[in-house]
Coordinates of C-alpha atoms in Angstrom, one line a residue:
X1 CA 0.0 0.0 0.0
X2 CA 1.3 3.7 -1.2
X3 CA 1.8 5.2 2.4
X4 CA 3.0 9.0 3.7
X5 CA 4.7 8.4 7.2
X6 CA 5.3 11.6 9.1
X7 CA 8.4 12.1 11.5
X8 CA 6.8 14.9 14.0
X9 CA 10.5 14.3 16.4
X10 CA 10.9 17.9 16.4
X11 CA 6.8 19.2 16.2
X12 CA 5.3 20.4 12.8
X13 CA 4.7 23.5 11.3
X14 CA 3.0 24.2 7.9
X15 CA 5.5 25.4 6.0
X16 CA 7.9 22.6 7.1
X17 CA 5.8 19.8 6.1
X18 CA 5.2 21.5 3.0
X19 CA 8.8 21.9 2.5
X20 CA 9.1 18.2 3.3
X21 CA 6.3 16.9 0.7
X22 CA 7.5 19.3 -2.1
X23 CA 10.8 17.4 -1.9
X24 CA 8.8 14.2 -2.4
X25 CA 6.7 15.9 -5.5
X26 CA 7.6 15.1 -8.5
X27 CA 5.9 17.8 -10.4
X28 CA 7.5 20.4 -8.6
X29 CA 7.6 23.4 -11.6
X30 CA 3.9 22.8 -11.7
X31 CA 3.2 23.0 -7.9
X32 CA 5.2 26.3 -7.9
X33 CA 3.3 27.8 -10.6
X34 CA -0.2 27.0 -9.7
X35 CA 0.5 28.0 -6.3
X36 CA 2.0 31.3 -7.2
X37 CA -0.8 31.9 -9.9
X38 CA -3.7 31.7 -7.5
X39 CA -2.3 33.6 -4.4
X40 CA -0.7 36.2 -6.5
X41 CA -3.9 38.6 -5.6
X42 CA -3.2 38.7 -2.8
X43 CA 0.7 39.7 -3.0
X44 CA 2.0 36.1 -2.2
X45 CA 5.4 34.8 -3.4
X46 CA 5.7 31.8 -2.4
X47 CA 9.2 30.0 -3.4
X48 CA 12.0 27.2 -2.3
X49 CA 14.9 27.7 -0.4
X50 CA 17.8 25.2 0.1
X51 CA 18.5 24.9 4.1
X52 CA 20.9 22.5 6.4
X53 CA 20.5 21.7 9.6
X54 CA 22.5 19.9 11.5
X55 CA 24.2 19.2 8.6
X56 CA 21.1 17.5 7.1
X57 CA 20.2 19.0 3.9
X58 CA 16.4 20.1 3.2
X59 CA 13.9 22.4 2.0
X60 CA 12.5 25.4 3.6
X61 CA 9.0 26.9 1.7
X62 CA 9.9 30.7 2.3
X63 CA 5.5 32.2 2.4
X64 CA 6.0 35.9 1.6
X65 CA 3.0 38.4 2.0
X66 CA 4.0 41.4 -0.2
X67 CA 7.9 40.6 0.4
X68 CA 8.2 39.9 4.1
X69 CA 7.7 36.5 6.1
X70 CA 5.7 36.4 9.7
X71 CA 7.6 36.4 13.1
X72 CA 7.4 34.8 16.6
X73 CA 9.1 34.9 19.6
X74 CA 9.9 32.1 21.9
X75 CA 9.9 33.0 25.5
X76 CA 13.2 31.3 27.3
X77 CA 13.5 31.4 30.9
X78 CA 15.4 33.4 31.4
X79 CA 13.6 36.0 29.9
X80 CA 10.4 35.8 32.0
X81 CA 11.3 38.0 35.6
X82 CA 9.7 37.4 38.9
X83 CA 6.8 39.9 38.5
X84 CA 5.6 38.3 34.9
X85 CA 7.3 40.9 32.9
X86 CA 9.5 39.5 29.7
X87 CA 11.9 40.9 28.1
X88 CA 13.3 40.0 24.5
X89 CA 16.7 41.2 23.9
X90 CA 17.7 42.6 20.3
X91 CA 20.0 40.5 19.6
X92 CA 17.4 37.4 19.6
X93 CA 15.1 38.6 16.8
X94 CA 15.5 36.4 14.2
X95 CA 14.0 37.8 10.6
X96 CA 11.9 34.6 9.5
X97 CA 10.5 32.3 12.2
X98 CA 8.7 29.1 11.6
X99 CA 7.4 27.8 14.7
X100 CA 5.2 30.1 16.4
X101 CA 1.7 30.6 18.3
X102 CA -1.8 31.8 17.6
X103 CA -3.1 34.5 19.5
X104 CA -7.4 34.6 18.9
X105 CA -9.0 37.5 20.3
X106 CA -13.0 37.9 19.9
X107 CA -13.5 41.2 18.1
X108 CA -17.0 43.4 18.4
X109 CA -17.1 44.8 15.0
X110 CA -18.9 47.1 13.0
X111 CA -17.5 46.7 10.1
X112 CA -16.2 43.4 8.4
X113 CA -12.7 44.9 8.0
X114 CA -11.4 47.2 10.6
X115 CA -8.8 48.7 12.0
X116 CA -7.4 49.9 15.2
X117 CA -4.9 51.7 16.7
X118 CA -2.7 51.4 19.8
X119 CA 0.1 53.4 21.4
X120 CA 3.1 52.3 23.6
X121 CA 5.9 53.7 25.0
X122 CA 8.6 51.8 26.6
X123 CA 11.1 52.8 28.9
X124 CA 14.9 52.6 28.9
X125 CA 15.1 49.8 31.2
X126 CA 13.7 47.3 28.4
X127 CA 16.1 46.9 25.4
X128 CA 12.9 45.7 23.5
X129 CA 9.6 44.9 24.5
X130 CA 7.9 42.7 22.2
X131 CA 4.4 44.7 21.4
X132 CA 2.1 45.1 19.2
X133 CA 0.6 42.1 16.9
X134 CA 3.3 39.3 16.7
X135 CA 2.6 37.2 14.3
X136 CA 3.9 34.0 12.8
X137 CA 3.5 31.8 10.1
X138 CA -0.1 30.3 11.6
X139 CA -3.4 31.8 11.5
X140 CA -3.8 35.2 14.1
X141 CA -6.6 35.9 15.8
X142 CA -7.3 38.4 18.4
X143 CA -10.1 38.8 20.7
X144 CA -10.3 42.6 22.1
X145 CA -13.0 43.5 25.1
X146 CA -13.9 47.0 22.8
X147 CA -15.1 48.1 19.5
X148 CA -12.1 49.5 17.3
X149 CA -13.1 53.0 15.4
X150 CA -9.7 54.2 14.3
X151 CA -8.1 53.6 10.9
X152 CA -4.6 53.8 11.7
X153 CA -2.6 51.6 14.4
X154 CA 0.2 53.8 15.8
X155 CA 3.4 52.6 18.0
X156 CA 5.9 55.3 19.2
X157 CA 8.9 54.3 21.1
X158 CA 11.0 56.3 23.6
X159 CA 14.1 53.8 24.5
X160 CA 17.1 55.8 23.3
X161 CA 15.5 56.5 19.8
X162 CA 12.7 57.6 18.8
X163 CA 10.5 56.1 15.6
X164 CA 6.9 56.1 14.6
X165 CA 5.4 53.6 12.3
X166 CA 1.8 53.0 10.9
X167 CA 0.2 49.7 10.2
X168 CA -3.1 48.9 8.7
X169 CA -4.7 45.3 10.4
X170 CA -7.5 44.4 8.2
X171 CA -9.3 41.5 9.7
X172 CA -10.8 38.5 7.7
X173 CA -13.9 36.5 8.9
X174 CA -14.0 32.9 9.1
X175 CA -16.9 33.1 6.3
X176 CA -14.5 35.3 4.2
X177 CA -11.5 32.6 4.3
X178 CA -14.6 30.1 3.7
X179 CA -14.9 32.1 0.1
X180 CA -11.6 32.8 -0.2
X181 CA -10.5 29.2 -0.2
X182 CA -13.1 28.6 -3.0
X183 CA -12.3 30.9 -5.0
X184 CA -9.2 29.7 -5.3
X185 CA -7.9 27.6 -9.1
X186 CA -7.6 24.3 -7.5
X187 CA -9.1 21.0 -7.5
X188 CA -12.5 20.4 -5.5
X189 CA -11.0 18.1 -3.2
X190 CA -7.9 20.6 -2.5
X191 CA -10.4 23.3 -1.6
X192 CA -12.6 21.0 0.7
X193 CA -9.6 19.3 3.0
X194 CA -8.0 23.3 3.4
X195 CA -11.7 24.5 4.3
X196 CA -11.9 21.3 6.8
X197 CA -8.5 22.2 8.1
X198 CA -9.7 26.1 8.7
X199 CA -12.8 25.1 10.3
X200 CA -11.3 22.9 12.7
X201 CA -8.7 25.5 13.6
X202 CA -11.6 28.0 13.7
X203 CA -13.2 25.5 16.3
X204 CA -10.1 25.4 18.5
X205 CA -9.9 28.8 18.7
X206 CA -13.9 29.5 19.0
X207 CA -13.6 26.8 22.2
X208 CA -10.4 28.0 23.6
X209 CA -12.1 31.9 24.1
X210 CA -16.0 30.7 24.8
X211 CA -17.0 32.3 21.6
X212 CA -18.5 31.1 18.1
X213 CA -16.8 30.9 14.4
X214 CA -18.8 34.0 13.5
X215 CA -16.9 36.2 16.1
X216 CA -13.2 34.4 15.1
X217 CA -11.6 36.9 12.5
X218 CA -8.5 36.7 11.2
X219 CA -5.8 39.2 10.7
X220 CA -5.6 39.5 7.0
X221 CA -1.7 39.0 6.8
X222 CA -1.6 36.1 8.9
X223 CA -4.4 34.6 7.3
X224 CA -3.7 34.8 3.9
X225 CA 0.3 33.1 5.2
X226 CA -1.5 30.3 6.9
X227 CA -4.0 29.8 3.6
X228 CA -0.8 29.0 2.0
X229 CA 0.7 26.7 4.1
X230 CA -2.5 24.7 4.6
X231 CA -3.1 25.0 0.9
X232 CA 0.5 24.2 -0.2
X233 CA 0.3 21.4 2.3
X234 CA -3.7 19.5 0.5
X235 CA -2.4 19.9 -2.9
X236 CA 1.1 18.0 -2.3
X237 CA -0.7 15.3 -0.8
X238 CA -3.2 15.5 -3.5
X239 CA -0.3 15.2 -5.8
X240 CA 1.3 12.5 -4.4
X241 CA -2.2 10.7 -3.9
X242 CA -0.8 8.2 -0.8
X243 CA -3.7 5.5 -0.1
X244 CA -2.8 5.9 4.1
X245 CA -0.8 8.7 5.8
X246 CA 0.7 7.7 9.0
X247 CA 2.1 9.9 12.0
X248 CA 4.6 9.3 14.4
X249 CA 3.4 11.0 18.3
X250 CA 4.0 15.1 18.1
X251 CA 6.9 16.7 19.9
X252 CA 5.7 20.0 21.1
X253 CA 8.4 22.0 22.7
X254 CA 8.6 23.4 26.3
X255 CA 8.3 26.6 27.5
X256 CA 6.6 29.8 26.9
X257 CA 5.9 31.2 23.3
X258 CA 5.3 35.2 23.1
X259 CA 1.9 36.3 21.3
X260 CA 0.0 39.5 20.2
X261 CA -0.8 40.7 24.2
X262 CA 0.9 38.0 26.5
X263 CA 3.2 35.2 27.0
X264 CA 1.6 31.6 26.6
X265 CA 2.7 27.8 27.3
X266 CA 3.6 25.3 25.0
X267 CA 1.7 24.5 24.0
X268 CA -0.7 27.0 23.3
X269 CA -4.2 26.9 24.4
X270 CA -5.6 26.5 20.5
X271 CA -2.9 23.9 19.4
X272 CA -3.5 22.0 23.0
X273 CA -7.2 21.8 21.9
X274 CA -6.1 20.6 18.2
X275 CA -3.9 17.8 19.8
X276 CA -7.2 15.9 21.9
X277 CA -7.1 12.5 20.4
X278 CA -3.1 13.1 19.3
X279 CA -0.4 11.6 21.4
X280 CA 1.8 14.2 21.7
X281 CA 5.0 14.9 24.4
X282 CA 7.0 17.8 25.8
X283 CA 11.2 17.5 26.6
X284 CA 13.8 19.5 27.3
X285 CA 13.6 21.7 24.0
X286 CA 12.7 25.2 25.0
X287 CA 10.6 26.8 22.1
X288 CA 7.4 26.2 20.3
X289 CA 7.5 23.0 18.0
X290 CA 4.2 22.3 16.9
X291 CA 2.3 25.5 15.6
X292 CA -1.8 24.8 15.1
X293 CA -1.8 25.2 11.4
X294 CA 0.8 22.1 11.5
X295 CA -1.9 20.1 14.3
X296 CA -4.9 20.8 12.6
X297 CA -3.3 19.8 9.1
X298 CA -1.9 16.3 11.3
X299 CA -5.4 15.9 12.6
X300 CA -7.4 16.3 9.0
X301 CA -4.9 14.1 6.9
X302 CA -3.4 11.5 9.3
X303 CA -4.9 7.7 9.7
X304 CA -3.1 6.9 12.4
X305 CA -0.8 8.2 14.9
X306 CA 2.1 5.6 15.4
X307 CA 5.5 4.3 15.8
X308 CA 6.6 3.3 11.8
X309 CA 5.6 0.3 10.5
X310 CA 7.7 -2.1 8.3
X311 CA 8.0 0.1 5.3
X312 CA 10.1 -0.2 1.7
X313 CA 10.7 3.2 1.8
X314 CA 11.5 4.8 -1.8
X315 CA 11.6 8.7 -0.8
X316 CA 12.4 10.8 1.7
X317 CA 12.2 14.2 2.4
X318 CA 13.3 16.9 4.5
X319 CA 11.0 20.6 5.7
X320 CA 13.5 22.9 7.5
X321 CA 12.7 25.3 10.4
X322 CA 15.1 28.5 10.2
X323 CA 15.6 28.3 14.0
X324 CA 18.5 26.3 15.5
X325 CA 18.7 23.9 18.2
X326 CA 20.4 21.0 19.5
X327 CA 18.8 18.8 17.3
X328 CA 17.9 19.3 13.5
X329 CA 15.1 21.8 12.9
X330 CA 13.1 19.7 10.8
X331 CA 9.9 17.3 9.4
X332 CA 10.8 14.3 8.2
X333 CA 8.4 12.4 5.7
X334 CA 8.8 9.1 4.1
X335 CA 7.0 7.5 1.1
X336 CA 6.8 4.0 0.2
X337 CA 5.0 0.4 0.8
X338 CA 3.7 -0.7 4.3
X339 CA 2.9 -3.8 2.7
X340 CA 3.9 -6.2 -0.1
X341 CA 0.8 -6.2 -3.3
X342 CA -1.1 -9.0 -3.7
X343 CA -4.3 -9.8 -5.9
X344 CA -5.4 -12.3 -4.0
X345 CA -5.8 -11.6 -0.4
X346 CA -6.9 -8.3 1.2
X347 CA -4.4 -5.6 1.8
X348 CA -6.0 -3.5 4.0
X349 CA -9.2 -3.5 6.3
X350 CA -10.6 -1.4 8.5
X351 CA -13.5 -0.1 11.0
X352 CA -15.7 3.2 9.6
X353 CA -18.1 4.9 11.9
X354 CA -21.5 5.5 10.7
X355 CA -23.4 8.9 12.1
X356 CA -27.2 9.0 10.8
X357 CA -30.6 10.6 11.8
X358 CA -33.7 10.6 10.3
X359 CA -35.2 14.4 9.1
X360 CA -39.1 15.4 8.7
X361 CA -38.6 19.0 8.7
X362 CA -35.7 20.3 6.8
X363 CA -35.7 21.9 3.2
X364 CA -34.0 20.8 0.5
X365 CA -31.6 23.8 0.6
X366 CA -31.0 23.3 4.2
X367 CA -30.2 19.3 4.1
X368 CA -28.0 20.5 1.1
X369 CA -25.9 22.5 3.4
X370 CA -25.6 20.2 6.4
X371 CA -24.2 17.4 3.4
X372 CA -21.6 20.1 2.4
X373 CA -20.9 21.0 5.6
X374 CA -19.9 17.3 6.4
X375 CA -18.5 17.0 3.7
X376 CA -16.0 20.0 4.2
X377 CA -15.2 18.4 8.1
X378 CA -13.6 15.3 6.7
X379 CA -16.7 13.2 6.5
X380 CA -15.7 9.9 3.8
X381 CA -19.5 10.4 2.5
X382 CA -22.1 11.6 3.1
X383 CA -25.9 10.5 1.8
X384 CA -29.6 10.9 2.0
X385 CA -32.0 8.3 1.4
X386 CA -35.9 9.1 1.2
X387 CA -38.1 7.4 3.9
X388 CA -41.4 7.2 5.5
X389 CA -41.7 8.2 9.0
X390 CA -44.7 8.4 11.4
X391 CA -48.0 9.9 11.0
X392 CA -47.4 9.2 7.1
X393 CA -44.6 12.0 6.9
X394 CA -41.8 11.6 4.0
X395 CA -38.3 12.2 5.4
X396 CA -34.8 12.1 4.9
X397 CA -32.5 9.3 6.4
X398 CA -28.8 11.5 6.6
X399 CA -26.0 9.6 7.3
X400 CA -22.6 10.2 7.1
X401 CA -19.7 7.7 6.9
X402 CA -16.1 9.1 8.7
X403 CA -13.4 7.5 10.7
X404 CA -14.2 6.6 14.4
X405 CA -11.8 9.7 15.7
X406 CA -14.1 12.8 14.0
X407 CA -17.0 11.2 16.4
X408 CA -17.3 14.3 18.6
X409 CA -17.0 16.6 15.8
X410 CA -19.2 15.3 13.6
X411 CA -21.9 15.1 16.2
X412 CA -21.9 18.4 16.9
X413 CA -22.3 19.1 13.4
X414 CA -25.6 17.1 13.2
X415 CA -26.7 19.3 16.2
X416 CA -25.6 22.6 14.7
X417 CA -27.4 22.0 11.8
X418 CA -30.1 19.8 11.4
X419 CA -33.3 19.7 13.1
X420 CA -32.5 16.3 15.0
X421 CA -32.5 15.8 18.3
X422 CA -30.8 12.5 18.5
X423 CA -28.3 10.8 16.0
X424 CA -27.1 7.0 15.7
X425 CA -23.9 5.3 15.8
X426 CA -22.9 2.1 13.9
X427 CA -19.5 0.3 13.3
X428 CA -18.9 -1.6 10.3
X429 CA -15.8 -3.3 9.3
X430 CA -14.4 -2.6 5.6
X431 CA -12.2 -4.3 3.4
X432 CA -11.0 -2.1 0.6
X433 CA -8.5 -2.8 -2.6
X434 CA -5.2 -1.5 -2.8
X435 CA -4.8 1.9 -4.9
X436 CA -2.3 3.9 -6.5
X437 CA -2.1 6.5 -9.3
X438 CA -0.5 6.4 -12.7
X439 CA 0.0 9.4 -14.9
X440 CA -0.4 8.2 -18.8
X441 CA -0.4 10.2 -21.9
X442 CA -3.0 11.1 -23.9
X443 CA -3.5 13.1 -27.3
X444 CA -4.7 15.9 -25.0
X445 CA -2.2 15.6 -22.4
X446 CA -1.4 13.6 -19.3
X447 CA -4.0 11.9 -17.3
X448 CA -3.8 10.2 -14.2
X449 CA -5.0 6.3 -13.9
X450 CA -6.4 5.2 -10.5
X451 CA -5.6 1.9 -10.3
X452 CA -7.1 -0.5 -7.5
X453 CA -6.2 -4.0 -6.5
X454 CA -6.9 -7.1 -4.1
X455 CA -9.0 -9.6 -3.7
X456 CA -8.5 -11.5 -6.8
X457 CA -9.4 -8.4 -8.7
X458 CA -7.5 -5.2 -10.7
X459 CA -9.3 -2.4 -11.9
X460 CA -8.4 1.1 -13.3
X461 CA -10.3 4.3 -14.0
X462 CA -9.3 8.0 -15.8
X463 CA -9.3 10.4 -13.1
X464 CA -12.4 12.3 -13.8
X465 CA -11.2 15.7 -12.8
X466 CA -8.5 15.5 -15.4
X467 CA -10.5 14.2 -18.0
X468 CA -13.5 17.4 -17.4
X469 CA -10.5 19.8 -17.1
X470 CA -9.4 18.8 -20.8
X471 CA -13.1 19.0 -22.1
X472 CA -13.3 22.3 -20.7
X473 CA -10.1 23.6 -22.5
X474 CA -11.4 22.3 -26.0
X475 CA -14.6 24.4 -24.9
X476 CA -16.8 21.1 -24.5
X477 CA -16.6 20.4 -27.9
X478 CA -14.6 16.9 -27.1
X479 CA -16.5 14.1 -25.2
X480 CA -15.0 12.2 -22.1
X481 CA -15.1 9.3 -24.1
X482 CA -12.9 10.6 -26.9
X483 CA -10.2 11.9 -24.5
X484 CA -10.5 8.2 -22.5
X485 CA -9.9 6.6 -26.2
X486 CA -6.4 8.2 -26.7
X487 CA -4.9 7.4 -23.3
X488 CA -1.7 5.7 -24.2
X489 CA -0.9 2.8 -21.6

């Protein structure tokens, strides 16, 4: 079986396990391109840098938002003095950081997009004093106790010298990343795990600070920088098309990490609500390792959490942090076979969960949306099937089909939105055929093959996204059929 197995021995961040699945891709010009092409809008560059660490060679995915990368600060001990205060000395401000934390604060706004301003003044007894919004390479959120009305956001320092300098904080909604994410030029299924990814960082966040997903807002910057990395991160996988994805338990870091208006553990509230179900562990390591874009990518995309199984491994590859430590900065991701082919006995089995409720008194439109919105969270499917229920009422039976982990978050999406007051569980055990993808030429270009296997039985099939992408570019005026007939295999 085609299998991805993650090495989290020094935590996860979303542009290091991008940087560590681009170096397994193996359409790597293409990846670039259609990345840069649908984030250029919105002023993104996003490109490869070589990095060592530990003299391990890798790859670090440098995210720039109109030419500059996001910060964070770790908070070492000796930094944090007996009253609370921290101080973060000059000298340890790096200019790109990869592991950082996400600071949510629940806005009262007026406006979608607003903007605030502050201003702080720092004595001479503090070389720097981290202020301000500090942002890193994860989603930012900030939750404020008053309603902004000022356009400008003003800092003015007296320590020695004195500077002013004017930033603009436009603040996205978690709708408006919702549409964002859609509009964007990549396949369906791309666009529905990043969405899935957002919604359960949204949910971490929404829990962490008692409020809801409509009051979470994003600050536009950080935002659009962690779009990219969850983005970047859905269509490598999609790419490479593994049939499992495995993960090794998360290292986290220790410490304190240093966000928009205080100092938080590792790790932070948001990525500690991520990590529920995830066997993760803290050592001697002071910093943050695991950011919550990289747990909530971990907990949409990964199977299993485990120690590696017997694998022929065929690649490897490397996502570098820019921070140095002790040990090498840096994801680790192998690709290969967990088990040997065979056509005549099974290859893999497993258990799916089951979620359903019956529905008298929904519209169309809305049991339309609950499907989508299941569909988004990681559900595996998601049906209706019409029925008759008592006092001679037609319904709808809903059920959705998903791994036994998204239990609890599924549930509470039946609840949210559907009219039910009670939904059903049911395990069934599932035997599946092998599958891997094979890219074959056509007379209108390449076209991948999905090919499946076990069980006495082989069968392949033209991936159908390809094959309506390459109607659409002859203007519909070539049938799937005709394309099929000129696949070369």
């Amino acid at each position: 079986m085609k299998t991805l197995y993650i090495e989290c021995n020094m935590g996860v961040a979303g542009d290091m396990l991008m940087g560590a699945l681009y170096e397994l891709c193996d359409q790597k010009e293409k990846f670039l391109s259609d990345m840069n092409q649908a984030f250029a809008p919105y002023g993104v560059t996003l490109s490869v840098e070589p990095a060592v660490k530990c003299g391990i060679s890798g790859t670090h995915m440098r995210v720039a938002v109109h030419g500059e990368e996001e910060h964070s600060h770790d908070v070492l001990p000796e930094h944090i003095h007996e009253d609370g205060h921290m101080t973060i000395h000059a000298q340890e401000e790096s200019p790109t950081h990869d592991h950082g934390t996400q600071c949510c604060h629940e806005h009262v706004h007026d406006e979608d997009t607003l903007m605030h301003s502050h201003e702080h003044t720092h004595d001479e007894d503090t070389l720097m004093h981290s202020h301000g919004h500090s942002h890193d390479e994860d989603t930012l959120m900030h939750v404020h106790d008053h309603i902004h009305d000022e356009n400008e956001h003003t800092h003015t320092h007296d320590n020695n010298s004195h500077h002013e300098h004017h930033h603009t904080h436009a603040h996205t909604s978690y709708t408006q990343i919702l549409e964002q994410i859609h509009t964007l030029s990549f396949p369906s299924s791309v666009k529905d795990s990043a969405a899935a990814v957002y919604r359960l960082i949204g949910e971490a966040e929404s829990k962490v600070h008692h409020s809801t997903l409509d009051q979470i807002h994003f600050h536009e910057v950080g935002s659009i920088d962690a779009l990219v990395d969850v983005t970047g991160c859905a269509y490598l996988l999609f790419l490479l098309a593994p049939e499992t994805i495995l993960c090794s338990p998360v290292h986290v870091g220790n410490g304190f990490v240093h966000c928009a208006h205080g100092t938080l553990p590792v790790p932070a509230p948001a990525t500690a609500e991520l990590l529920k179900g995830i066997p993760f562990y803290s050592r001697n390591i002071q910093g943050e390792l695991c950011t919550p874009t990289g747990a909530a990518v971990l907990k949409h995309f990964v199977t299993s959490f485990e120690a590696m199984p017997p694998m022929n491994v065929t690649e490897i590859g490397y996502g570098m942090g820019t921070k140095d430590f002790a040990a090498a900065n840096c994801v680790r991701v192998f690709l290969g076979e967990s088990s040997p082919g065979s056509n005549t006995a099974p290859s893999f089995d497993d258990s799916v969960l089951s979620i359903s409720c019956n529905l008298d008194d929904m519209t169309g439109e809305a049991v339309g949306f609950a499907t989508e919105l299941l569909l988004q969270a990681g559900a595996l499917d998601v049906y209706t099937i019409p029925i008759q229920m008592k006092k001679n009422r037609p319904g709808i039976l809903l059920t959705c089909i998903c791994e036994p982990k998204d239990r609890e978050r599924l549930t509470s999406l039946f609840f949210l939105h559907t009219t039910t007051r009670g939904v059903r569980y049911q395990m069934f055990d599932r035997a599946k055929l092998t599958s891997e993808i094979e890219t074959c030429h056509s007379a209108y270009g390449d076209i991948r093959i999905k090919k499946n296997c076990g069980y006495g039985v082989e069968k392949e099939k033209a991936e159908f996204e390809d094959l309506k992408a390459i109607s659409a570019g002859h203007n519909y005026e070539v049938s799937l059929d005709q394309i099929r007939d000129t696949i070369v295999r």
